[in-house]
PDB file of C-alpha atoms in Angstrom:
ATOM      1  CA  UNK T 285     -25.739 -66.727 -32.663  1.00 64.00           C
ATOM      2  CA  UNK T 286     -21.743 -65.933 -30.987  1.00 63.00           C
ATOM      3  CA  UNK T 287     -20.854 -64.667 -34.051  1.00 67.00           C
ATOM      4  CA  UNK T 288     -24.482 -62.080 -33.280  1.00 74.00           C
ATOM      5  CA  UNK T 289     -22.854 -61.839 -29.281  1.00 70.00           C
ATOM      6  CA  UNK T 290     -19.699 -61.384 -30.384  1.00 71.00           C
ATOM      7  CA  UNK T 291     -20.572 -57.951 -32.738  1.00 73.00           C
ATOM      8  CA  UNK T 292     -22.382 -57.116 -29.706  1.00 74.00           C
ATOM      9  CA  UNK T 293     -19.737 -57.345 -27.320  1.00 71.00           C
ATOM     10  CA  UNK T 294     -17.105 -55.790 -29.536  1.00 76.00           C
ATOM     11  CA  UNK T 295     -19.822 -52.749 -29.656  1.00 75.00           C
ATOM     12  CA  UNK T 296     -20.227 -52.166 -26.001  1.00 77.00           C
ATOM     13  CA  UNK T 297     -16.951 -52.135 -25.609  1.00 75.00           C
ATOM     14  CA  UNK T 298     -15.721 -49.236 -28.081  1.00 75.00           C
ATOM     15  CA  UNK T 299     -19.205 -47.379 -26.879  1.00 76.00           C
ATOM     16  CA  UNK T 300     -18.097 -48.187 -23.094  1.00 81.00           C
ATOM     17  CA  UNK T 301     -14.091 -47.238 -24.314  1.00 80.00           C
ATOM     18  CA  UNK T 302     -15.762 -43.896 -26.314  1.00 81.00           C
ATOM     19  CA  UNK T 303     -17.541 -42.999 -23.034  1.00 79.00           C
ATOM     20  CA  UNK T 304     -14.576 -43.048 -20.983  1.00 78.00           C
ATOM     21  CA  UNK T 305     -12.658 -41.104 -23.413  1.00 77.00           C
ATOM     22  CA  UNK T 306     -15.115 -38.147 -23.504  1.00 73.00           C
ATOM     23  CA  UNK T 307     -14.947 -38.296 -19.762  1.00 74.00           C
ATOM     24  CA  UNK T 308     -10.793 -37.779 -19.741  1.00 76.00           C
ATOM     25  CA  UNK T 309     -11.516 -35.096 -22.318  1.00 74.00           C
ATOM     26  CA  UNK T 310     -13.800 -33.227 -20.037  1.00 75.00           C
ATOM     27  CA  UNK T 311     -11.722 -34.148 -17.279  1.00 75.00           C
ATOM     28  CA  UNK T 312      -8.923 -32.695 -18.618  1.00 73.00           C
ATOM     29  CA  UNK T 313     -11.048 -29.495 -19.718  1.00 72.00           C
ATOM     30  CA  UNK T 314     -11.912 -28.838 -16.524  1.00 68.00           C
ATOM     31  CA  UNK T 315      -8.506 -29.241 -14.633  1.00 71.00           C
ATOM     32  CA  UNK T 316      -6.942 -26.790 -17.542  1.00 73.00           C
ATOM     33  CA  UNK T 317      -9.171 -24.266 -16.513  1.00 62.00           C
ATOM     34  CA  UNK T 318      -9.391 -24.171 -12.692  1.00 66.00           C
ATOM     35  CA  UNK T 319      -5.545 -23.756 -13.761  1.00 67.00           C
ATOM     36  CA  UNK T 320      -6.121 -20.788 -15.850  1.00 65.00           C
ATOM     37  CA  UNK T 321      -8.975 -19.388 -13.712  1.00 63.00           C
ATOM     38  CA  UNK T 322      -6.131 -20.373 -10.379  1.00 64.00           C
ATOM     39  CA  UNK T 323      -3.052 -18.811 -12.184  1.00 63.00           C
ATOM     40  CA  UNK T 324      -5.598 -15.410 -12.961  1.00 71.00           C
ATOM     41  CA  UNK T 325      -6.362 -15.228  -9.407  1.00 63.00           C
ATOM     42  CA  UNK T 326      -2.551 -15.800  -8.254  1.00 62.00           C
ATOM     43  CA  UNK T 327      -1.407 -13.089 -10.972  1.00 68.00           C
ATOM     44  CA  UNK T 328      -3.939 -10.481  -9.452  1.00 75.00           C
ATOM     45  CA  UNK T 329      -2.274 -10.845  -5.876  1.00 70.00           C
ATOM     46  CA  UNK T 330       0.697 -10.581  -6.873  1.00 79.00           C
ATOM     47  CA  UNK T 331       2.481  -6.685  -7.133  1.00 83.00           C
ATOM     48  CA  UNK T 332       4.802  -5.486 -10.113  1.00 87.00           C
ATOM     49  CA  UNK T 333       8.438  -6.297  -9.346  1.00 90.00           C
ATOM     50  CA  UNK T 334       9.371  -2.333  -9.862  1.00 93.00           C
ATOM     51  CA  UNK T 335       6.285  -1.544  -7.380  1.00 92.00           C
ATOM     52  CA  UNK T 336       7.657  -4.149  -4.831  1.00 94.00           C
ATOM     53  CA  UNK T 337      11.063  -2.345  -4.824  1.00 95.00           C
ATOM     54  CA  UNK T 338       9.705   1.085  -4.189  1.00 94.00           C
ATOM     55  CA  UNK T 339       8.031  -0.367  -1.320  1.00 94.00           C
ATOM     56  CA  UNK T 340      10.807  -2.076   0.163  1.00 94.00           C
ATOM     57  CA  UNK T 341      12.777   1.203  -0.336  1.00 93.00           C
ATOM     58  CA  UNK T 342      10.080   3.283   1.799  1.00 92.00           C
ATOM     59  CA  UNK T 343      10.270   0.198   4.572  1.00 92.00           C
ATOM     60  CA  UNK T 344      13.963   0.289   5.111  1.00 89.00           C
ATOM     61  CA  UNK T 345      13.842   4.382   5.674  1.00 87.00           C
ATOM     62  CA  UNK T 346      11.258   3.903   8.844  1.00 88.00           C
ATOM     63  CA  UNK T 347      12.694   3.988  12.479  1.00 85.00           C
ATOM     64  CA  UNK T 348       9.979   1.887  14.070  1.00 86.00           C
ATOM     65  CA  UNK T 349       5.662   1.396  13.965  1.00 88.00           C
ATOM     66  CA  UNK T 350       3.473  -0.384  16.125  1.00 91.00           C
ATOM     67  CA  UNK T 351       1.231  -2.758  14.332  1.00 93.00           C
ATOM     68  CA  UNK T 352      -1.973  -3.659  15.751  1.00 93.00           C
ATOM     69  CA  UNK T 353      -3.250  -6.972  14.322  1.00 93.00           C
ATOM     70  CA  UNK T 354      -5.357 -10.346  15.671  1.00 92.00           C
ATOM     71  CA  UNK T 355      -2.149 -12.804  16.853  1.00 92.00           C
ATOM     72  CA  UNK T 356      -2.799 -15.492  14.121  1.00 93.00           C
ATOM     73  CA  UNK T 357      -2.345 -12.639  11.293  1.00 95.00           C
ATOM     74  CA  UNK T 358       0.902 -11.962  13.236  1.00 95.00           C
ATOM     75  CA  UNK T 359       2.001 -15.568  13.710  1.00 95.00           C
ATOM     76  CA  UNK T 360       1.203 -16.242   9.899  1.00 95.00           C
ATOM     77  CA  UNK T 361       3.374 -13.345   8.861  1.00 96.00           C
ATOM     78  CA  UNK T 362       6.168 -14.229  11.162  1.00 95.00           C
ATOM     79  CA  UNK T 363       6.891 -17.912  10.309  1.00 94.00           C
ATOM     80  CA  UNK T 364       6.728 -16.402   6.639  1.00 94.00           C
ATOM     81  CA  UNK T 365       9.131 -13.561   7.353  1.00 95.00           C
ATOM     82  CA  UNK T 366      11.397 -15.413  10.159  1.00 93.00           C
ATOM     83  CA  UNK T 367      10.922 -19.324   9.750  1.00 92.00           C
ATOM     84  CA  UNK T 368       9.310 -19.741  13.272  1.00 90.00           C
ATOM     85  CA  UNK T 369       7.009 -18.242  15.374  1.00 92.00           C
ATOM     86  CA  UNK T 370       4.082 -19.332  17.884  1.00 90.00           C
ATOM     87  CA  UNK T 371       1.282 -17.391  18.697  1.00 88.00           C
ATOM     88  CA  UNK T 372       2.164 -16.861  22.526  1.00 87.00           C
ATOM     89  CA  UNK T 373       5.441 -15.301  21.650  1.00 89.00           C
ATOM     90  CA  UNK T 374       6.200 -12.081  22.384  1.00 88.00           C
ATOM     91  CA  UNK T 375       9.891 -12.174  22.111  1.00 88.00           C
ATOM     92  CA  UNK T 376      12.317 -14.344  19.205  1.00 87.00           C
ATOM     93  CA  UNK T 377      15.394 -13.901  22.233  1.00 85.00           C
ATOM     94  CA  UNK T 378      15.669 -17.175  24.575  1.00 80.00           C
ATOM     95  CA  UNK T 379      14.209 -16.829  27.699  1.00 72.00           C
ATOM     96  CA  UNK T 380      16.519 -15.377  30.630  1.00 72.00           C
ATOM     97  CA  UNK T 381      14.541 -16.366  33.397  1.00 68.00           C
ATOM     98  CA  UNK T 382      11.745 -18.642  34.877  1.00 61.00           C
ATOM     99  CA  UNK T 383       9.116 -15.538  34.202  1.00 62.00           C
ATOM    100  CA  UNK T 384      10.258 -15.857  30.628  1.00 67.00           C
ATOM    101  CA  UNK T 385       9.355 -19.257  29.584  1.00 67.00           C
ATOM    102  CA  UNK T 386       6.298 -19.817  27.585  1.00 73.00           C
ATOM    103  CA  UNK T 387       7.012 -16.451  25.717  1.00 85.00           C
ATOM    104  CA  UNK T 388      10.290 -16.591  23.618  1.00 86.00           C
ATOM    105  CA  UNK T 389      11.574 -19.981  22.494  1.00 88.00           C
ATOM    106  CA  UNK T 390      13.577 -22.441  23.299  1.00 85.00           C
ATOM    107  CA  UNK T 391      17.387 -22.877  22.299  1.00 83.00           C
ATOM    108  CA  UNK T 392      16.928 -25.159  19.371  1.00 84.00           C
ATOM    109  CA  UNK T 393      13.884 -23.270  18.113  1.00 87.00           C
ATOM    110  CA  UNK T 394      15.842 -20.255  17.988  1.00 86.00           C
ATOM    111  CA  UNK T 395      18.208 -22.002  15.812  1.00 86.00           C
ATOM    112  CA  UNK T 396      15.730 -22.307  13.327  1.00 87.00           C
ATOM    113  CA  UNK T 397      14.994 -18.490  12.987  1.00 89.00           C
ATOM    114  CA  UNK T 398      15.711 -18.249   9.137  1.00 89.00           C
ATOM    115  CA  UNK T 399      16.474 -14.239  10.158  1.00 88.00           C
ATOM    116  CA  UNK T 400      16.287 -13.101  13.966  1.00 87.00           C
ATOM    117  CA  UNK T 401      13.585 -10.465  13.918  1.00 88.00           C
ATOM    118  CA  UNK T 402      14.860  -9.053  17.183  1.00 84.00           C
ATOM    119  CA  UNK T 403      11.699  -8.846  19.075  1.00 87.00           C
ATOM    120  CA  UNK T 404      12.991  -8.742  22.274  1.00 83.00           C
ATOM    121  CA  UNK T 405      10.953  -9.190  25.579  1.00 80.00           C
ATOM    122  CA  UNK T 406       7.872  -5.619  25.524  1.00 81.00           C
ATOM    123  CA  UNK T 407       7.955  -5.819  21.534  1.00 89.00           C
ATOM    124  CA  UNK T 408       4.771  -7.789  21.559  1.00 92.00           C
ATOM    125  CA  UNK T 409       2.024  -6.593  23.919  1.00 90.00           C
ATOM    126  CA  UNK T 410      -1.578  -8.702  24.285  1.00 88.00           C
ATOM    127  CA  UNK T 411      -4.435  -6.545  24.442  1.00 85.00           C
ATOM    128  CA  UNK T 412      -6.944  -7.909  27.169  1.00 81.00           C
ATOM    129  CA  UNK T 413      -9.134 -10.685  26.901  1.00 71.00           C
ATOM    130  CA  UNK T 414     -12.988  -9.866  27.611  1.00 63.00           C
ATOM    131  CA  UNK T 415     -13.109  -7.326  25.508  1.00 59.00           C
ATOM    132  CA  UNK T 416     -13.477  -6.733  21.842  1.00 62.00           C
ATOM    133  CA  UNK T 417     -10.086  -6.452  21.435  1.00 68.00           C
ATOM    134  CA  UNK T 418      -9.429  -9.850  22.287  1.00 73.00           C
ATOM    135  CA  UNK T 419      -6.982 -12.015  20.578  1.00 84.00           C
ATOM    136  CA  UNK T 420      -5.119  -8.788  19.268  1.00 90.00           C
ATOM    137  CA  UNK T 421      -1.800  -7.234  20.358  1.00 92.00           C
ATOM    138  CA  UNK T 422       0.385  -4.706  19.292  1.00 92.00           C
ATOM    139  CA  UNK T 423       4.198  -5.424  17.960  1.00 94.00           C
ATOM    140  CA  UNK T 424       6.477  -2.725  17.306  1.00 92.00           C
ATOM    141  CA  UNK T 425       7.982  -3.731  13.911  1.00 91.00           C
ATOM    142  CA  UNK T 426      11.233  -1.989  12.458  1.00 90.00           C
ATOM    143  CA  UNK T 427      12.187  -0.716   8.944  1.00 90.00           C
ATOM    144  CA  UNK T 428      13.941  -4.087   9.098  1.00 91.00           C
ATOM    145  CA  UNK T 429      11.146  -6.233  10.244  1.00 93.00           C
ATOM    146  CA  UNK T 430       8.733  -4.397   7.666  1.00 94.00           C
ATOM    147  CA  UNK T 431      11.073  -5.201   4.820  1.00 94.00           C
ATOM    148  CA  UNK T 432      11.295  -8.763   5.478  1.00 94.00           C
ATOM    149  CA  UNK T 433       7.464  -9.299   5.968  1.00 96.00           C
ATOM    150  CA  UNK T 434       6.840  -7.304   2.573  1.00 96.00           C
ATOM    151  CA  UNK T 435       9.865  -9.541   1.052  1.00 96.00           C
ATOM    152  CA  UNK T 436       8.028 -12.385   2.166  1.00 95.00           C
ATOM    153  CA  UNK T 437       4.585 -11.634   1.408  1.00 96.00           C
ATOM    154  CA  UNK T 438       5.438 -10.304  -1.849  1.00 95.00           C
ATOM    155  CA  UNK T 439       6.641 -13.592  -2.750  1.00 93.00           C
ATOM    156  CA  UNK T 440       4.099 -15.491  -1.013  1.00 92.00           C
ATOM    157  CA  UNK T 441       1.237 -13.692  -2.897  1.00 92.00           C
ATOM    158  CA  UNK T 442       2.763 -15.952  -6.134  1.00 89.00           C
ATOM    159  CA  UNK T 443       2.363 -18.943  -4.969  1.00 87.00           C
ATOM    160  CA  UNK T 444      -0.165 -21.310  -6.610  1.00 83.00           C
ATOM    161  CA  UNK T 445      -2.370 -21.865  -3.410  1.00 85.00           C
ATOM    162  CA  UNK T 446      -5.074 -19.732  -3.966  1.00 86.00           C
ATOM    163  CA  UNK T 447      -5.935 -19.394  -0.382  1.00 87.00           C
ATOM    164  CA  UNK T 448      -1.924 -18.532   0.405  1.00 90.00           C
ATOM    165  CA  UNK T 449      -1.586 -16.362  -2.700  1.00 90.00           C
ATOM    166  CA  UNK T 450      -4.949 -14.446  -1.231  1.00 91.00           C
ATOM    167  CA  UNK T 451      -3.816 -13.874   2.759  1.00 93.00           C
ATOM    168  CA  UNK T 452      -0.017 -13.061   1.491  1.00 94.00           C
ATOM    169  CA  UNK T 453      -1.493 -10.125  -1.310  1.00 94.00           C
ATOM    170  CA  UNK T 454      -3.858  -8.975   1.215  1.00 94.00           C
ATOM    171  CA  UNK T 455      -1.533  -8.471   4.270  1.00 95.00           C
ATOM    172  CA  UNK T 456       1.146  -6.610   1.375  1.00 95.00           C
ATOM    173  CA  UNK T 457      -1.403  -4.682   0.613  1.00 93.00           C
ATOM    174  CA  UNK T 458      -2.424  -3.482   4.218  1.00 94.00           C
ATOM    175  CA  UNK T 459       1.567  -2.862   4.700  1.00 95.00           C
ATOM    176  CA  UNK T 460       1.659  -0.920   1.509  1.00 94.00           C
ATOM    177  CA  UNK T 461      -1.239   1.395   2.980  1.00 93.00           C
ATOM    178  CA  UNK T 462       1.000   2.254   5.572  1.00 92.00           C
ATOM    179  CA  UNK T 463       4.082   3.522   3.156  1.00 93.00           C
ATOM    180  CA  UNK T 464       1.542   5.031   1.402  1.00 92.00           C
ATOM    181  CA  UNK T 465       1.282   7.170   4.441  1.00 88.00           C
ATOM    182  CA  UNK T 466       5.395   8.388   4.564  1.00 85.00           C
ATOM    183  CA  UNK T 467       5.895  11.546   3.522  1.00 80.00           C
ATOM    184  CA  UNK T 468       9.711  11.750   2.557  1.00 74.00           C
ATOM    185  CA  UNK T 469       9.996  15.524   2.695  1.00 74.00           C
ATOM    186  CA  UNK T 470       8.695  15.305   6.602  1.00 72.00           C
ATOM    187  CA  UNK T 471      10.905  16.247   9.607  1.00 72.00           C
ATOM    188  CA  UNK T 472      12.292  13.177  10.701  1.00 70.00           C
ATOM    189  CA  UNK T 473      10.961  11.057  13.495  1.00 63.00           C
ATOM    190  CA  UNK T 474       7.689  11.057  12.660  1.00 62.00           C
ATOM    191  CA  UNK T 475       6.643   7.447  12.198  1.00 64.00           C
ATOM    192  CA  UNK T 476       8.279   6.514  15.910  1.00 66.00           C
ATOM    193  CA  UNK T 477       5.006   5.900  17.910  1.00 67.00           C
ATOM    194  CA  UNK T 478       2.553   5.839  15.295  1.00 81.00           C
ATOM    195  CA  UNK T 479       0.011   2.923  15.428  1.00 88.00           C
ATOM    196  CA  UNK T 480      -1.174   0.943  12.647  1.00 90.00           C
ATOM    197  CA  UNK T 481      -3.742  -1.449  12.969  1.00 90.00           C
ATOM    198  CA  UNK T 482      -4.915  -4.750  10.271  1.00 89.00           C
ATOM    199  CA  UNK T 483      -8.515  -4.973  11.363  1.00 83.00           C
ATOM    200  CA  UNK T 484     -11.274  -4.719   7.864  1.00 78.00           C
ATOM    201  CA  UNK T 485     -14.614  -4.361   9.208  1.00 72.00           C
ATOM    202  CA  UNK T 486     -18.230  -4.468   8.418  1.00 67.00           C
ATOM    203  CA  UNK T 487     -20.419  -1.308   8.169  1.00 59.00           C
ATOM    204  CA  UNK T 488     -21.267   0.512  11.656  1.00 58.00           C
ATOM    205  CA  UNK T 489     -25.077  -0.586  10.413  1.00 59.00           C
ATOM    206  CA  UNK T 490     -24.328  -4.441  10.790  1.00 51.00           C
ATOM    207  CA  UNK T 491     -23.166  -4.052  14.592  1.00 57.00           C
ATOM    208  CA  UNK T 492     -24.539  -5.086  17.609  1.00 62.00           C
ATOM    209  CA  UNK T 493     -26.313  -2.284  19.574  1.00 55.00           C
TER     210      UNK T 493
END
């Protein structure tokens, strides 16, 4: 009769020590491929090295652009490009007077600008609330500034979160649209004023009459 138990015991346990092996196995199956299927998805938003350079190239020959984008696109591109940023910025300078405070930071935040984007006090303009252009605001960005955001979103689009990887190859890829635009044999000049705005939309037939 124990030696009966005993057989029976000894065979639950390699079926119960079988079971949980065959669950590690498909454990491990599926972690190895949300890897592969996460690394496929970080290697599409990411942009050829050679590609990258040409872009930073065309960036670094343009005077100035205004940007038009929602303020938490900006503030995610800015604390990529510069280290710090908060969305009711509208300057990286320290404040100079009372009127200032609230909208360029403080002393020791400044500090922590890994590089000064220079956006001094009328760079960043709100558009109005109440309207459908709420939450948006215009910054003018220079060859400078547009080098460092690609620079950082170019290197941010590699990065193994897929939902980092995604915003970062996205927003290169709206910049890019915009070099794509340059025409090097143009007169000279011709980018100061122009507008660019970040804003994909849904068809006209999905709007609210």
């Amino acid at each position: 009769m124990f030696k009966t138990w005993r057989e029976e015991y000894r065979a639950n346990q390699a079926a119960k020590r079988r079971i949980e092996l065959e669950e590690w196995e498909q454990e491990k199956r599926w972690r190895e491929e949300d890897r592969a299927a996460r690394l496929k998805a970080v290697a599409e938003n990411a942009v050829d090295l050679a590609e990258h350079n040409q872009n930073l190239k065309a960036a670094t020959g343009v005077s100035y652009l205004t940007l038009v984008c929602h303020e938490d696109t900006w503030t995610f591109m800015a604390i990529r490009a510069f280290g710090q940023w908060k969305p009711e910025w509208t300057q990286s300078t320290r404040a100079q007077s009372v009127l200032d405070i609230g909208n360029a930071p403080e002393h020791g935040e400044l500090g922590r600008f890994t590089v000064d984007p220079n956006l001094v006090s009328g760079r960043i303009e709100k558009l109005p609330t109440g309207t459908d252009k709420a939450g948006m605001q215009r910054i003018t960005l220079s060859g400078h500034n547009l080098t460092q955001l690609l620079a950082s979103l170019h290197q941010g689009a590699k990065e193994e979160s897929i939902a980092d990887s995604a915003r970062c190859g996205r927003l290169y890829s709206k910049l890019v649209e915009f070099l794509n635009l340059l025409d090097p044999d143009a007169e000279a000049g011709q980018t100061t004023g122009i507008t660019f705005q970040i804003d994909d939309s849904v068809d006209a037939s999905h709007l609210r009459q």
